[in-house]
């Protein structure tokens, strides 16, 4: 099974106090997933993160963090698409790979002449991921606080014959108020916007 694997995880953290109310945290994580099924291979992930936490005032606190994740050989389906004629090096879309009257899907060599010649890898997992987070909290009273947060994530994967990019924006805000003993009120709003760009497109599907 593809889920059968050996996993190795290593991590290191460092916290440095910049000032009385400011701290900087640096971390690095390494993860290796060695799958028993050699078709999917071994995945290595390196993650570096920096976070700054500070209190610029008595009622205001802030936290900013950035993270970069590099994945070597993310889980993907190798040779999943993209017919390449081994004789001409052309793809099916060039149209000159077949004699007159021959149609994809009805020849005696359909399996070996089409599907077995796929050479394009596909994956929906990123090779590079860049993430930034910002959180601001204002607490003018002991029973009241307001927070604003923003998360931006950029993911990319440059496959062998195609590529895709995905950007995610998640802003949000919340207000907390302790109305009385045993009564807390919280109002929150979160929005998520996501855009994906993929240059690989299969115009139709056979089978």
CSV table of C-alpha atoms in Angstrom, one decimal:
chain,number,residue,atom,x,y,z
A,1,UNK,CA,0.0,0.0,0.0
A,2,UNK,CA,1.1,3.5,-0.7
A,3,UNK,CA,0.4,4.4,3.0
A,4,UNK,CA,3.0,1.9,4.2
A,5,UNK,CA,6.0,4.0,5.0
A,6,UNK,CA,8.8,4.9,7.5
A,7,UNK,CA,8.8,8.5,8.7
A,8,UNK,CA,11.7,10.4,10.2
A,9,UNK,CA,11.1,13.8,11.8
A,10,UNK,CA,13.8,16.1,13.2
A,11,UNK,CA,13.3,19.7,14.6
A,12,UNK,CA,15.2,22.5,16.2
A,13,UNK,CA,14.0,25.7,17.9
A,14,UNK,CA,15.7,28.8,19.2
A,15,UNK,CA,14.0,31.6,21.2
A,16,UNK,CA,15.9,34.9,21.6
A,17,UNK,CA,14.6,37.8,23.7
A,18,UNK,CA,15.2,41.0,21.8
A,19,UNK,CA,13.8,43.3,24.5
A,20,UNK,CA,11.7,43.1,27.6
A,21,UNK,CA,8.5,42.4,25.7
A,22,UNK,CA,9.8,41.2,22.3
A,23,UNK,CA,10.9,37.7,21.5
A,24,UNK,CA,12.2,36.2,18.2
A,25,UNK,CA,11.7,32.5,17.6
A,26,UNK,CA,13.5,30.6,14.8
A,27,UNK,CA,12.7,26.9,13.9
A,28,UNK,CA,13.7,24.3,11.4
A,29,UNK,CA,12.0,21.0,10.7
A,30,UNK,CA,13.0,18.1,8.5
A,31,UNK,CA,10.7,15.2,7.6
A,32,UNK,CA,11.4,12.2,5.5
A,33,UNK,CA,8.7,9.8,4.3
A,34,UNK,CA,10.2,6.6,2.8
A,35,UNK,CA,7.3,4.7,1.1
A,36,UNK,CA,7.5,0.9,0.6
A,37,UNK,CA,6.0,1.3,-2.8
A,38,UNK,CA,9.0,2.5,-4.8
A,39,UNK,CA,6.7,3.8,-7.6
A,40,UNK,CA,6.0,6.9,-5.4
A,41,UNK,CA,9.5,7.1,-4.0
A,42,UNK,CA,10.8,9.1,-1.0
A,43,UNK,CA,9.5,12.5,0.1
A,44,UNK,CA,11.8,15.0,1.9
A,45,UNK,CA,10.4,18.2,3.4
A,46,UNK,CA,12.4,21.1,4.9
A,47,UNK,CA,10.6,23.8,6.8
A,48,UNK,CA,12.1,27.1,8.1
A,49,UNK,CA,10.1,29.5,10.2
A,50,UNK,CA,10.7,32.8,11.9
A,51,UNK,CA,8.2,34.5,14.3
A,52,UNK,CA,8.4,37.8,16.1
A,53,UNK,CA,6.2,38.5,19.1
A,54,UNK,CA,6.0,41.9,20.8
A,55,UNK,CA,4.0,44.3,22.9
A,56,UNK,CA,4.4,47.8,21.6
A,57,UNK,CA,2.1,49.2,24.2
A,58,UNK,CA,0.1,48.2,27.4
A,59,UNK,CA,-3.0,47.4,25.4
A,60,UNK,CA,-1.5,46.3,22.1
A,61,UNK,CA,0.2,43.1,21.2
A,62,UNK,CA,1.4,41.8,17.8
A,63,UNK,CA,2.8,38.6,16.3
A,64,UNK,CA,4.3,38.3,12.8
A,65,UNK,CA,5.6,35.1,11.3
A,66,UNK,CA,7.0,33.9,8.0
A,67,UNK,CA,7.5,30.3,6.9
A,68,UNK,CA,9.1,28.6,3.9
A,69,UNK,CA,8.6,24.9,3.1
A,70,UNK,CA,10.6,23.0,0.4
A,71,UNK,CA,9.4,19.5,-0.6
A,72,UNK,CA,11.4,17.2,-2.7
A,73,UNK,CA,9.3,14.7,-4.6
A,74,UNK,CA,5.9,15.4,-3.1
A,75,UNK,CA,3.4,12.5,-3.4
A,76,UNK,CA,2.4,12.5,-7.1
A,77,UNK,CA,1.2,10.2,-9.9
A,78,UNK,CA,4.1,9.7,-12.2
A,79,UNK,CA,3.4,9.3,-15.9
A,80,UNK,CA,-0.2,10.1,-15.3
A,81,UNK,CA,-1.0,12.1,-18.5
A,82,UNK,CA,0.5,13.7,-21.5
A,83,UNK,CA,0.9,11.2,-24.4
A,84,UNK,CA,4.3,11.5,-26.0
A,85,UNK,CA,5.0,9.6,-29.2
A,86,UNK,CA,8.4,7.9,-28.6
A,87,UNK,CA,9.2,7.9,-32.3
A,88,UNK,CA,8.5,11.6,-33.1
A,89,UNK,CA,8.6,13.2,-29.6
A,90,UNK,CA,5.3,14.9,-30.4
A,91,UNK,CA,2.2,15.0,-28.2
A,92,UNK,CA,-1.2,13.8,-29.3
A,93,UNK,CA,-2.3,17.4,-29.8
A,94,UNK,CA,0.1,17.8,-32.7
A,95,UNK,CA,-2.4,15.7,-34.7
A,96,UNK,CA,0.3,14.2,-37.0
A,97,UNK,CA,1.0,11.1,-34.9
A,98,UNK,CA,-1.7,8.9,-36.4
A,99,UNK,CA,-2.5,7.7,-39.9
A,100,UNK,CA,-5.7,8.8,-41.6
A,101,UNK,CA,-8.9,7.2,-40.2
A,102,UNK,CA,-7.2,6.2,-36.9
A,103,UNK,CA,-9.1,7.5,-33.8
A,104,UNK,CA,-8.0,7.5,-30.2
A,105,UNK,CA,-10.0,5.0,-28.2
A,106,UNK,CA,-10.8,2.3,-30.8
A,107,UNK,CA,-7.5,0.8,-32.0
A,108,UNK,CA,-6.2,-2.7,-31.0
A,109,UNK,CA,-3.1,-1.1,-29.4
A,110,UNK,CA,-5.1,1.4,-27.4
A,111,UNK,CA,-3.4,0.5,-24.1
A,112,UNK,CA,0.2,0.3,-25.4
A,113,UNK,CA,0.0,3.0,-28.1
A,114,UNK,CA,-1.6,5.6,-25.9
A,115,UNK,CA,-1.8,5.1,-22.1
A,116,UNK,CA,1.6,3.3,-21.8
A,117,UNK,CA,3.3,6.3,-23.4
A,118,UNK,CA,2.1,8.9,-20.9
A,119,UNK,CA,5.1,10.8,-19.5
A,120,UNK,CA,3.7,13.8,-17.6
A,121,UNK,CA,3.7,13.7,-13.8
A,122,UNK,CA,0.7,15.2,-12.0
A,123,UNK,CA,0.4,16.3,-8.4
A,124,UNK,CA,-1.8,18.7,-6.3
A,125,UNK,CA,0.8,19.1,-3.6
A,126,UNK,CA,3.4,22.0,-3.7
A,127,UNK,CA,7.1,21.8,-4.0
A,128,UNK,CA,7.5,25.3,-2.6
A,129,UNK,CA,5.2,27.0,-0.1
A,130,UNK,CA,5.6,30.5,1.3
A,131,UNK,CA,3.4,31.6,4.2
A,132,UNK,CA,3.0,34.8,6.1
A,133,UNK,CA,0.9,35.5,9.2
A,134,UNK,CA,0.0,38.7,11.1
A,135,UNK,CA,-2.0,39.0,14.3
A,136,UNK,CA,-2.8,42.2,16.1
A,137,UNK,CA,-4.7,42.3,19.4
A,138,UNK,CA,-6.0,45.4,21.2
A,139,UNK,CA,-7.2,44.9,24.8
A,140,UNK,CA,-8.2,48.3,26.3
A,141,UNK,CA,-10.0,46.6,29.3
A,142,UNK,CA,-9.7,43.4,31.2
A,143,UNK,CA,-13.1,42.2,29.8
A,144,UNK,CA,-12.7,43.4,26.2
A,145,UNK,CA,-10.4,42.7,23.3
A,146,UNK,CA,-10.4,43.0,19.5
A,147,UNK,CA,-8.1,41.1,17.2
A,148,UNK,CA,-7.2,41.2,13.5
A,149,UNK,CA,-5.4,38.5,11.7
A,150,UNK,CA,-4.2,37.9,8.1
A,151,UNK,CA,-2.7,34.7,6.5
A,152,UNK,CA,-1.2,34.6,3.0
A,153,UNK,CA,-0.1,31.4,1.5
A,154,UNK,CA,1.6,30.9,-1.9
A,155,UNK,CA,2.1,27.4,-3.2
A,156,UNK,CA,3.9,26.3,-6.4
A,157,UNK,CA,4.8,23.1,-8.2
A,158,UNK,CA,6.9,23.0,-11.4
A,159,UNK,CA,6.2,19.6,-12.7
A,160,UNK,CA,8.2,18.1,-15.6
A,161,UNK,CA,5.8,19.3,-18.3
A,162,UNK,CA,3.4,21.5,-16.5
A,163,UNK,CA,3.1,23.7,-13.5
A,164,UNK,CA,0.5,25.1,-11.1
A,165,UNK,CA,0.4,28.0,-8.6
A,166,UNK,CA,-2.1,28.6,-5.9
A,167,UNK,CA,-2.5,31.7,-3.7
A,168,UNK,CA,-4.7,31.9,-0.6
A,169,UNK,CA,-5.7,35.0,1.4
A,170,UNK,CA,-7.4,34.6,4.8
A,171,UNK,CA,-8.2,37.9,6.6
A,172,UNK,CA,-10.3,37.9,9.8
A,173,UNK,CA,-11.3,39.9,12.8
A,174,UNK,CA,-12.9,39.2,16.2
A,175,UNK,CA,-14.2,41.0,19.2
A,176,UNK,CA,-14.6,39.5,22.6
A,177,UNK,CA,-16.5,41.0,25.5
A,178,UNK,CA,-17.1,39.7,29.0
A,179,UNK,CA,-20.6,41.0,29.7
A,180,UNK,CA,-20.8,39.6,33.2
A,181,UNK,CA,-20.1,36.7,35.4
A,182,UNK,CA,-20.4,33.5,33.3
A,183,UNK,CA,-21.4,35.5,30.2
A,184,UNK,CA,-18.9,35.9,27.3
A,185,UNK,CA,-19.8,37.4,23.9
A,186,UNK,CA,-17.6,36.8,20.8
A,187,UNK,CA,-18.2,38.2,17.3
A,188,UNK,CA,-15.9,37.0,14.5
A,189,UNK,CA,-15.6,37.2,10.8
A,190,UNK,CA,-13.3,35.3,8.5
A,191,UNK,CA,-12.9,35.5,4.7
A,192,UNK,CA,-11.0,33.1,2.5
A,193,UNK,CA,-10.1,33.9,-1.1
A,194,UNK,CA,-8.1,31.4,-3.3
A,195,UNK,CA,-6.9,31.5,-6.9
A,196,UNK,CA,-5.3,28.7,-8.8
A,197,UNK,CA,-3.4,28.8,-12.1
A,198,UNK,CA,-2.6,25.6,-13.9
A,199,UNK,CA,-1.0,25.5,-17.4
A,200,UNK,CA,-1.7,21.8,-17.8
A,201,UNK,CA,-5.2,21.0,-19.1
A,202,UNK,CA,-6.8,17.9,-20.4
A,203,UNK,CA,-9.5,18.9,-22.8
A,204,UNK,CA,-11.4,15.6,-22.8
A,205,UNK,CA,-11.4,12.2,-21.1
A,206,UNK,CA,-11.5,8.8,-22.7
A,207,UNK,CA,-12.3,5.5,-20.9
